Coordinates of C-alpha atoms in Angstrom, one line a residue:
Chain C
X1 CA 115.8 75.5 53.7
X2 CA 116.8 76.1 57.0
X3 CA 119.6 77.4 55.9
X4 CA 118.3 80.0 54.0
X5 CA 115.9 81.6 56.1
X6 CA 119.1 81.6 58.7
X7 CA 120.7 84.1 56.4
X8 CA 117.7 86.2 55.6
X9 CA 117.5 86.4 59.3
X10 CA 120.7 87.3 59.0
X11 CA 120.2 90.0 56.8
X12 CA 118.0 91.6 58.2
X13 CA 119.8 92.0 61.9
X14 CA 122.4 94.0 59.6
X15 CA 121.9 98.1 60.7
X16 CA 118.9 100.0 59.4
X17 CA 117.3 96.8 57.5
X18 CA 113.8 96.7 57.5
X19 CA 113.2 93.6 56.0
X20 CA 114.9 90.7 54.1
X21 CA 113.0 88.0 51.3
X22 CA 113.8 85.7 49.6
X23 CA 111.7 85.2 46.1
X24 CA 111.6 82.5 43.4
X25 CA 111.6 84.1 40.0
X26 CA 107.9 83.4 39.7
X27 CA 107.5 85.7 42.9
X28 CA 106.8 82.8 45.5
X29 CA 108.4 83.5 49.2
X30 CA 110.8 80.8 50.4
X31 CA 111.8 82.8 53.3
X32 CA 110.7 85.9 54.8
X33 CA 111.9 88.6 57.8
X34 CA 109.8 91.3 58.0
X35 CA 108.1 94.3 60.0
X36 CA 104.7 92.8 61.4
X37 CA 103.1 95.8 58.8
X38 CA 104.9 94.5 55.9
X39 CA 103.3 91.7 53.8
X40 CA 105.4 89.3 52.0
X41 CA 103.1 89.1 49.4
X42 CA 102.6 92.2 48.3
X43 CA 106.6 92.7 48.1
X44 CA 106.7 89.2 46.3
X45 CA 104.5 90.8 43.7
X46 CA 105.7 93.9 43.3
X47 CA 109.8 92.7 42.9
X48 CA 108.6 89.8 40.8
X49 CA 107.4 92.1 38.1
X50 CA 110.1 94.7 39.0
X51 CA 113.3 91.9 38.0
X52 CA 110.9 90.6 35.3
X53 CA 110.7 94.2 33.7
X54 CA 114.2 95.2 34.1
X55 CA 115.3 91.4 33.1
X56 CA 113.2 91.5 30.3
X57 CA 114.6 94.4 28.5
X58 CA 118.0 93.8 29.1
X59 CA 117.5 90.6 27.6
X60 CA 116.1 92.2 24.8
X61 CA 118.7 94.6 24.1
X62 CA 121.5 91.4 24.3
X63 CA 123.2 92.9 27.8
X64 CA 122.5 89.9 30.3
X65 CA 120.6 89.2 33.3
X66 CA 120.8 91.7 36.2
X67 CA 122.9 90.8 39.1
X68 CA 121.7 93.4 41.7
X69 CA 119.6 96.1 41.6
X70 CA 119.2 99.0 43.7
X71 CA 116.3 101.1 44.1
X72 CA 116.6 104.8 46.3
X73 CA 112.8 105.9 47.0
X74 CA 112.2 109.2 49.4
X75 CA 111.4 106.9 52.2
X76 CA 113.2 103.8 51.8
X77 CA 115.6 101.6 49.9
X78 CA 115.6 98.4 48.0
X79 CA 118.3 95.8 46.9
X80 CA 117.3 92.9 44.9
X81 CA 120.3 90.5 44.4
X82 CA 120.1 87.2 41.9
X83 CA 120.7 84.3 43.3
X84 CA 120.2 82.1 40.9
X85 CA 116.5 80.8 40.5
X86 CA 115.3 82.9 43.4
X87 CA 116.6 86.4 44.4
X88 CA 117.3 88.0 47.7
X89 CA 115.2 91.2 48.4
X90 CA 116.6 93.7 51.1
X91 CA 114.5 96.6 52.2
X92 CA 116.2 99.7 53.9
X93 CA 114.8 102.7 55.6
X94 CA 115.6 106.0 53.8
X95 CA 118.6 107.5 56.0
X96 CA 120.5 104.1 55.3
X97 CA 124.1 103.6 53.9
X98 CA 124.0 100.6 52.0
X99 CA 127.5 100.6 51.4
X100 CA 128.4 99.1 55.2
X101 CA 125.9 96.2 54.8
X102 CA 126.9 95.6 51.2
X103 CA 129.3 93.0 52.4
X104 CA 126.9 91.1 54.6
X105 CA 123.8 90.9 51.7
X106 CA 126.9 89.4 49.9
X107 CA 127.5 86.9 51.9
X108 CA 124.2 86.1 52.6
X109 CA 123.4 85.7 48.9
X110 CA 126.5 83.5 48.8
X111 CA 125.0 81.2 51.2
X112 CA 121.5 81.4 49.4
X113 CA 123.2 80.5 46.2
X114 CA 125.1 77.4 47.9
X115 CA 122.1 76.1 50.0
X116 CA 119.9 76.3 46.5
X117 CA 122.2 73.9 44.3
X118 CA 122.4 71.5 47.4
X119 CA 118.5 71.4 47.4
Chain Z
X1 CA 77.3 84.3 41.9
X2 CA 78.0 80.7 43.2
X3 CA 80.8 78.8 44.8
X4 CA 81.7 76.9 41.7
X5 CA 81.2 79.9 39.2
X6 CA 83.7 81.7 42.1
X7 CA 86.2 78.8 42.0
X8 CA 86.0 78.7 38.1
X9 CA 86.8 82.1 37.9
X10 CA 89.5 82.4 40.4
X11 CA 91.4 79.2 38.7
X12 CA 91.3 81.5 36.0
X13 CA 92.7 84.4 37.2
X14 CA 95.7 82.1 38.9
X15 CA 96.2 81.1 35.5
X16 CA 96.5 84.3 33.4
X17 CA 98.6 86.1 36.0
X18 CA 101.0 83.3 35.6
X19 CA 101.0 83.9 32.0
X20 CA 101.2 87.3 32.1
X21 CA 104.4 86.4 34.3
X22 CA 106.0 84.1 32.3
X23 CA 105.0 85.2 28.9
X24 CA 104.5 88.7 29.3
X25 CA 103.1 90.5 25.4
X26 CA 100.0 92.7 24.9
X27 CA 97.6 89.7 24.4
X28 CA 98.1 88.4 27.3
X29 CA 98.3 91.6 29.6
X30 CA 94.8 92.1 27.3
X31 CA 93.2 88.6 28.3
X32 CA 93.9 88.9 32.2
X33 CA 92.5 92.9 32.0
X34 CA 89.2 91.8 30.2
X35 CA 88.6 88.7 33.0
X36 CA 88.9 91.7 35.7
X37 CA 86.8 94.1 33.4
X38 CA 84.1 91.6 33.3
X39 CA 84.2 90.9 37.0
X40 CA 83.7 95.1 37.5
X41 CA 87.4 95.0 38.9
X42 CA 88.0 98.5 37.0
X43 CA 90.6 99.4 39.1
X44 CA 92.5 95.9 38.4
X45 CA 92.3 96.3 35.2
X46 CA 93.5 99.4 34.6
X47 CA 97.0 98.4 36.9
X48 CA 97.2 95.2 34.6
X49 CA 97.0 98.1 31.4
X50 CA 99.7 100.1 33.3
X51 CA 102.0 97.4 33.8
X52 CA 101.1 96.2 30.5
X53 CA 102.1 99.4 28.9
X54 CA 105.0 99.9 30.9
X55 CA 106.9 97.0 28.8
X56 CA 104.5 97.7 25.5
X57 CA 104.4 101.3 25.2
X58 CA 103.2 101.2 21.9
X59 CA 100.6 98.6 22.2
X60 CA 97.4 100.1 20.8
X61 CA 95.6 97.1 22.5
X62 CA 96.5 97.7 25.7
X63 CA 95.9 101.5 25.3
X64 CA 92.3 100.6 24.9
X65 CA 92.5 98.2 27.5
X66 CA 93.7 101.4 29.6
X67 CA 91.0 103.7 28.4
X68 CA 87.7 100.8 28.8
X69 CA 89.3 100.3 32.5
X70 CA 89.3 104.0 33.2
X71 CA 85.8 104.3 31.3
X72 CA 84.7 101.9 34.0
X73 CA 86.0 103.8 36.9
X74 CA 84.6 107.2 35.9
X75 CA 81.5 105.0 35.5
X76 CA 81.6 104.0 38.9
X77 CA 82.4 107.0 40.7
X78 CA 80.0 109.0 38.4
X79 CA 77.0 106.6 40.1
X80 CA 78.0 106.5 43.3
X81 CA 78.1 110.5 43.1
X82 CA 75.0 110.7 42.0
X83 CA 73.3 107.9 44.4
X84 CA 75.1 111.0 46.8
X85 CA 73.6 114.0 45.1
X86 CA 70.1 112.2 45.9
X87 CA 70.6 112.0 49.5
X88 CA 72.4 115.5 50.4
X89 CA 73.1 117.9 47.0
X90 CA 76.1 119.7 47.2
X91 CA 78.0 122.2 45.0
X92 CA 81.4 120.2 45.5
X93 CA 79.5 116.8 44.1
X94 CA 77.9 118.9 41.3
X95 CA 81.5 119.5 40.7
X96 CA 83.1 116.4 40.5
X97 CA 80.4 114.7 38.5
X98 CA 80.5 117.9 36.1
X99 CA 84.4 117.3 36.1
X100 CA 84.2 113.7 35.0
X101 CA 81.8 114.4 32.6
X102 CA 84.5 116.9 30.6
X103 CA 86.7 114.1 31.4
X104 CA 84.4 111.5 29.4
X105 CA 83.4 114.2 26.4
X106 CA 80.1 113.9 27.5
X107 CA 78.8 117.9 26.3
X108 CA 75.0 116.5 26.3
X109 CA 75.2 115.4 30.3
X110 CA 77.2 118.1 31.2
X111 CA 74.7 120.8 30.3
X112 CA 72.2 119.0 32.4
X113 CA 74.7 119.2 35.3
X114 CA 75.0 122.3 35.3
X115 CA 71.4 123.5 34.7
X116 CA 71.1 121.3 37.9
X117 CA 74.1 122.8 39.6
X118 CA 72.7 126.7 38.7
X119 CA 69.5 126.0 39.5
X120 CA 70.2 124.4 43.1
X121 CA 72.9 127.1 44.2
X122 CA 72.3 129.9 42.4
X123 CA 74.9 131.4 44.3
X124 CA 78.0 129.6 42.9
X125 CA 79.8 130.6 40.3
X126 CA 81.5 127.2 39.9
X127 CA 79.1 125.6 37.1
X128 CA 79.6 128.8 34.7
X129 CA 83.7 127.9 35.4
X130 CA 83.3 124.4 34.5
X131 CA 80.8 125.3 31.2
X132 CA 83.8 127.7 29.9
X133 CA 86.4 125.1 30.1
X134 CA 84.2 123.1 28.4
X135 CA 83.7 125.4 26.2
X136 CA 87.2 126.6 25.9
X137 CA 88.2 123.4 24.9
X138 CA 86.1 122.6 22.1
X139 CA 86.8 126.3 20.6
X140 CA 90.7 125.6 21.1
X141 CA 90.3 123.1 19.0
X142 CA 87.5 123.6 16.3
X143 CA 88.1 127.9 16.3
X144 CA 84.7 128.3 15.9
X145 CA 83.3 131.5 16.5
X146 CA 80.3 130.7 18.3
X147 CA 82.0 127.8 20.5
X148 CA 84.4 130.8 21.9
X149 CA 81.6 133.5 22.7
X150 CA 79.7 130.8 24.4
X151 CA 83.4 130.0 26.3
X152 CA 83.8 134.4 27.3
X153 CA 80.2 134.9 28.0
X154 CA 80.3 131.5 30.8
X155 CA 84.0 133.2 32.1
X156 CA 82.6 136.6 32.1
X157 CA 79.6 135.5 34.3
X158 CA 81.8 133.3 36.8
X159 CA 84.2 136.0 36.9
X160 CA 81.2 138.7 37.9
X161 CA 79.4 136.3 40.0
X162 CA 82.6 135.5 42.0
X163 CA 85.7 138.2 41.4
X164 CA 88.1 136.5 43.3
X165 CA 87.2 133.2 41.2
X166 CA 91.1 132.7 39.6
X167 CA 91.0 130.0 37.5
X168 CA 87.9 131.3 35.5
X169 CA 90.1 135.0 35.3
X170 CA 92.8 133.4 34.7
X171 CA 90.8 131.3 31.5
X172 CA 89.0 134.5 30.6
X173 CA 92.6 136.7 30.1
X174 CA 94.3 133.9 28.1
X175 CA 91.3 133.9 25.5
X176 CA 91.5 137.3 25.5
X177 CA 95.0 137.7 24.2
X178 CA 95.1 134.6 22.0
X179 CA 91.9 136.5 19.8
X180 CA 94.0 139.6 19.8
X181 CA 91.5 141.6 22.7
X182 CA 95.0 142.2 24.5
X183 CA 93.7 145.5 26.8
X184 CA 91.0 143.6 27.6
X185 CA 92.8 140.6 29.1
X186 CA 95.5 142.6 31.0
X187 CA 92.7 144.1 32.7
X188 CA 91.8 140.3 33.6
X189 CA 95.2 139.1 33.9
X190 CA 96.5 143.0 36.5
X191 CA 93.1 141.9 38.6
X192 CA 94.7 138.4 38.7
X193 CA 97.7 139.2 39.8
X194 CA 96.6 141.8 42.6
X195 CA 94.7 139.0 44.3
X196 CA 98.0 136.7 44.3
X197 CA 100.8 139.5 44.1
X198 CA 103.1 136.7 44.7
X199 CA 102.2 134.0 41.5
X200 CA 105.2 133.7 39.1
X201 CA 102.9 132.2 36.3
X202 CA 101.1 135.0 36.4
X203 CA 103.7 137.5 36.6
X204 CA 105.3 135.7 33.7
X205 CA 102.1 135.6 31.2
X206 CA 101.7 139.3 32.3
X207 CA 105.2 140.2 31.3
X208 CA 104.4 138.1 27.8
X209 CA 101.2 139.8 27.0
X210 CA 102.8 143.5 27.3
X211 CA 104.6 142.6 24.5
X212 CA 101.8 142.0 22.3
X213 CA 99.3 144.3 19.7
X214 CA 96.0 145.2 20.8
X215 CA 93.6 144.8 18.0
X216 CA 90.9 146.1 19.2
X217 CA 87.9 145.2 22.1
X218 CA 85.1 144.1 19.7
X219 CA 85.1 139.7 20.6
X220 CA 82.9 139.0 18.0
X221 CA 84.4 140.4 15.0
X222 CA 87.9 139.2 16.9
X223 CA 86.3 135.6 17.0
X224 CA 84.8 135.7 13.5
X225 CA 88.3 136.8 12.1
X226 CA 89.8 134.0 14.1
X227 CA 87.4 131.7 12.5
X228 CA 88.1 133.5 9.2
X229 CA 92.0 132.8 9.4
X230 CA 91.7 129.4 11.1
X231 CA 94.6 130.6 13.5
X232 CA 94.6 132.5 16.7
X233 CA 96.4 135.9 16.7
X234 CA 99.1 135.5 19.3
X235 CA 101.0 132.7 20.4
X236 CA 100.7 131.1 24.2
X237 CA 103.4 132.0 26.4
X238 CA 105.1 128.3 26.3
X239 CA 105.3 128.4 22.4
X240 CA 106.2 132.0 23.0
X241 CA 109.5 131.0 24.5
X242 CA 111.7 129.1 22.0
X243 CA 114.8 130.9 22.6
X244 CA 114.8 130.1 26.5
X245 CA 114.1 126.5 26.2
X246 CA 116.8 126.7 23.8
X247 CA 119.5 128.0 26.3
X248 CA 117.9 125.7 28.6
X249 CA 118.9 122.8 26.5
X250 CA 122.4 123.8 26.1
X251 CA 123.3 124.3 29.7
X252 CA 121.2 120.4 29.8
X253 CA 124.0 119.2 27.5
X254 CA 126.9 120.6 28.6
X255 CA 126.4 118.7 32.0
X256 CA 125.4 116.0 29.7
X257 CA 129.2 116.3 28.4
X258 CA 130.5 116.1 32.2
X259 CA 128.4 113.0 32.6
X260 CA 130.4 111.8 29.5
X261 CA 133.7 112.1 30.6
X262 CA 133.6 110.7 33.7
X263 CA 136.0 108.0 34.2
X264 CA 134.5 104.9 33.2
X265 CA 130.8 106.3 31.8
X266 CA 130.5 105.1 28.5
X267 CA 127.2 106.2 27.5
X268 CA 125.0 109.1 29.4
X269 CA 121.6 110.6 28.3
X270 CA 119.1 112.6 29.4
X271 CA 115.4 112.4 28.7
X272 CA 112.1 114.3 29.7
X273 CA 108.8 113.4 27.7
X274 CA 109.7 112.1 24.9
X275 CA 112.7 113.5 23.9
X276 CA 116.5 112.7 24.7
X277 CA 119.5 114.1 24.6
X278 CA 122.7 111.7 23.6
X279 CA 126.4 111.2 24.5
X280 CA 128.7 108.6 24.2
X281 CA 128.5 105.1 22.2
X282 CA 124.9 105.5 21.6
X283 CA 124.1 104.2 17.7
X284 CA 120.6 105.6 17.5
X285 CA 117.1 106.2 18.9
X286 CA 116.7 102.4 19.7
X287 CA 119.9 102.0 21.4
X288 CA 119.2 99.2 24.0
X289 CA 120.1 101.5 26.7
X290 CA 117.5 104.3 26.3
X291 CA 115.1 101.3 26.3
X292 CA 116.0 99.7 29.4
X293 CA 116.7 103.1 31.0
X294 CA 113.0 104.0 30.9
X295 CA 111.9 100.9 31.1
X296 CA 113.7 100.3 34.7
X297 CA 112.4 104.0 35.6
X298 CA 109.0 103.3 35.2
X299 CA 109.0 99.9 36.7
X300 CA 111.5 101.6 39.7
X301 CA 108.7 104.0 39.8
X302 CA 105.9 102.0 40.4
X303 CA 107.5 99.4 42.9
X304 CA 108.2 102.6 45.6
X305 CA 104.7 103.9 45.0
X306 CA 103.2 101.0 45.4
X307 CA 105.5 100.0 48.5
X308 CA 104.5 103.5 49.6
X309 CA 108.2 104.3 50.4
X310 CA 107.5 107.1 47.9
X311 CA 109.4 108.3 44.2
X312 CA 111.9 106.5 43.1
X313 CA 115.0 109.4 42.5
X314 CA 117.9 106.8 42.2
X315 CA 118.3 103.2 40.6
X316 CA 121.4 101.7 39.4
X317 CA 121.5 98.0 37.7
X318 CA 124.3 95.8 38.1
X319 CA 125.3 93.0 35.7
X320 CA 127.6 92.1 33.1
X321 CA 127.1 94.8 31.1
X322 CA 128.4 97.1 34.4
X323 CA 126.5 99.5 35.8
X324 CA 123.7 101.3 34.6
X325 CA 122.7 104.6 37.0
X326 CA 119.3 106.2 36.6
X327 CA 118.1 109.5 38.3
X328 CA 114.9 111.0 38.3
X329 CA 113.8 114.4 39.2
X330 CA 110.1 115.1 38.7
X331 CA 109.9 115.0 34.8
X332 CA 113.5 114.8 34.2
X333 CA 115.4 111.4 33.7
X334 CA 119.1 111.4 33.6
X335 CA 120.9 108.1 33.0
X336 CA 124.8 107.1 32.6
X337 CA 126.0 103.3 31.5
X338 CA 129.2 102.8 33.2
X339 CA 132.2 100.1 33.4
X340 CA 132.3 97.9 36.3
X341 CA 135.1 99.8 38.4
X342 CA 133.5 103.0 37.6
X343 CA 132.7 105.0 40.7
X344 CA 128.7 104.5 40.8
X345 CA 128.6 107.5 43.6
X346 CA 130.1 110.1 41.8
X347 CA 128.2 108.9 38.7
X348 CA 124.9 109.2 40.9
X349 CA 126.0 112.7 42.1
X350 CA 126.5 114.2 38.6
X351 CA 123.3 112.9 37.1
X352 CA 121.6 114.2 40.1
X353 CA 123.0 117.7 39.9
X354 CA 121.9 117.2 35.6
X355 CA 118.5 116.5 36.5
X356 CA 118.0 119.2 39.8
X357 CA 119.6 121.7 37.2
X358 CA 117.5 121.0 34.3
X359 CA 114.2 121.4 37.0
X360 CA 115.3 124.7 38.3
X361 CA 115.4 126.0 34.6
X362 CA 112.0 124.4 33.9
X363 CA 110.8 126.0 37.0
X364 CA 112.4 129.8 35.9
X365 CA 110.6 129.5 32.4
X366 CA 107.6 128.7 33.9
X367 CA 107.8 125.7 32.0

């Protein structure tokens, strides 16, 4: 466990990250690094139904599960990244480039994925 | 309500949302609204219907789900309005309450309204507005003669009460030229405009109603021979336009065709209400990729909103399939499905020019 919330924390010292979870598919939090304003909760929620929507009708039209998902809003940006039975949720203001942190969500995920087999 | 009853309920509630969740169908979207519905959580309910139509769009069930948990709501507000009105009367509260009741059908409540409104401010011309409207719509609908001099005699007062009142002109000149009274309503419609030189709309149903026959300035034989026909004499100025949304379209699909052969795209399409515009590998209307696209949209949608970090204009989906890009642009949805080493930021920047092109045309027909 420790583990993981090492990488969200991780995560979310990577430039213009607002916030890093880390959500079982039935939207509980396993690890958390956000704003004092943001509440885990309500973004467990909210992604929970947003990968069960988009999962959902993938699956229905025979094209797989989605790996990552990115989400550019007016004021901010969201990644949602499998990893396995939980998936990594990274929150962005809106004048980020998620291109130069791609790499580091990556590896964070990797580590996610490992340290979630092992438990 | 005690303890227990509170516990009982809330075990409840733990229990459906995980349904919901893991077995997600119109029943069970239906089951968790109801417990809400019956606990006077209106406004819980009618999220539940949304999300619940957002993945069952065609679920009649949950459409009535939608409309009792809206019912509610207007319920709600309606009383707390009135518990208002009691305290401190206002014109703006006579207003609201008169606008939910046009919004709930309810003709019988909405005359006493506005007896109440016209009686207490005398003054404002806002109950004759709302009354015409009210009006309007049932004589839009029924073309009955007496329903649309009830609607011009309301407008005509508001409008002589209150000459700068616009919307109630503006109401008063399209009736006008749809009975076939066209001098009549650019009289309305040149007053209109001279208060707000600068309003395209207006400019724009000026410019269509100079193209149409006057037949004459007598409303009621006008409305009786509407009644007669069972049709209106001229056309509105959106129906009125065919030929532009037809150029429209076409500019739509050639940059629908760019989209299509960029390296990599395999299937692009572009969709606002409920039509779509096709290229690519795409079979037929329930193509697996028009379903997800709106599908992730909507969802896309309502995570930002709710996150309050605002629309959702860009969303692109990884996975084995490649990469699907969405963009959204008010009402306009483009959407390409790409190969994995396709270049998702060009795709992005096409599909955003489709989208911001397709809204400027919108905007210049004053669609």
């Amino acid at each position: 466990m420790s583990r993981i919330r090492e990488a969200v924390a991780q995560v979310r010292r990577l430039p213009s990250v607002r916030g890093a979870v880390v959500l079982t598919n039935d939207g509980l939090v396993a690890a958390a690094e956000l704003d004092a304003e943001q509440n885990s909760e309500v973004i467990a929620g909210l992604a929970s139904y947003l990968l069960m929507t988009t999962n959902r009708s993938l699956g229905e039209g025979s094209l797989g599960r989605c790996a990552q998902l990115t989400v550019h809003a007016t004021n901010g940006k969201a990644v949602f990244v499998d990893v396995g039975d939980s998936f990594l949720v990274v929150l962005f203001d809106q004048f980020a480039e998620i291109g130069p942190a791609q790499m580091g969500i990556e590896a964070a995920a990797a580590v996610i994925r490992s340290a979630s087999h092992m438990a | 309500m005690h303890l227990i009853q509170r516990m009982k309920i809330w075990k409840e509630l733990r229990r459906l949302e995980q349904r919901v969740r893991e077995q997600p169908s119109p029943s069970t979207f239906v089951d968790l609204g109801q417990v809400y519905i019956n606990l006077d959580l209106h406004d819980k309910a009618q999220r539940i219907a949304e999300d619940g139509l957002a993945l069952f769009p065609k679920s009649p069930e949950l459409r009535q789900l939608a409309d009792c948990a809206r019912r509610g709501l207007r319920q709600k507000r309606l009383t707390e309005l009135r518990a208002k009105l009691l305290r401190s009367p206002t014109a703006e509260l006579y207003q609201e309450i008169a606008r939910l009741q046009v919004e709930a059908g309810d003709s019988a409540g909405l005359h006493e309204t506005c007896q109440e409104w016209s009686q207490l401010f005398p003054a404002d011309a806002g109950c004759w507005v709302v009354l015409g409207q009210a009006r309007l719509v049932n004589f839009y609908r029924d073309l009955s003669a007496a329903e649309g001099q009830e609607a011009v005699a309301c407008l005509q007062r508001a409008v002589e009460m209150d000459p700068q009142a616009g919307s109630a002109r503006r109401l008063l000149g399209e009736v006008l030229y749809r009975i076939g009274a066209v001098r009549a309503s650019l009289a309305q419609l040149e007053e209109l405009q001279r208060c707000d030189p600068a309003d395209a709309e207006v400019a724009a149903l000026l410019e269509h109603v100079r193209t149409l026959g006057d037949r004459g300035s007598d409303l009621e034989t006008l409305l009786d021979e509407v009644e007669a026909h069972g049709s209106l004499q001229h056309p509105s100025l959106a129906t009125a336009q065919p030929a532009h949304a037809d150029a429209a379209m076409a500019r739509v699909r050639e940059g629908l065709g760019l989209v299509a052969k960029l390296p990599g795209v395999r299937k692009a399409t572009f969709i606002r209400g409920s039509k779509a515009l096709v290229k690519g590998a795409i079979r037929d209307g329930r193509d697996p990729f028009l379903r997800v696209v709106r599908v992730v949209a909507k969802a896309a949608h309502r995570f930002s909103r709710r996150l309050d970090i605002g629309s959702a204009n860009k969303t692109v989906v990884d996975g084995p399939f490649g990469h699907i890009c969405i963009c959204v642009f008010g009402e306009a949805l483009a959407a390409a499905q790409c190969d994995v080493d396709a270049d998702v930021t060009e795709v992005l920047a096409e599909l955003q020019e489709l989208v911001a092109g397709a809204l400027h045309v919108a905007t210049e027909g004053g669609a």
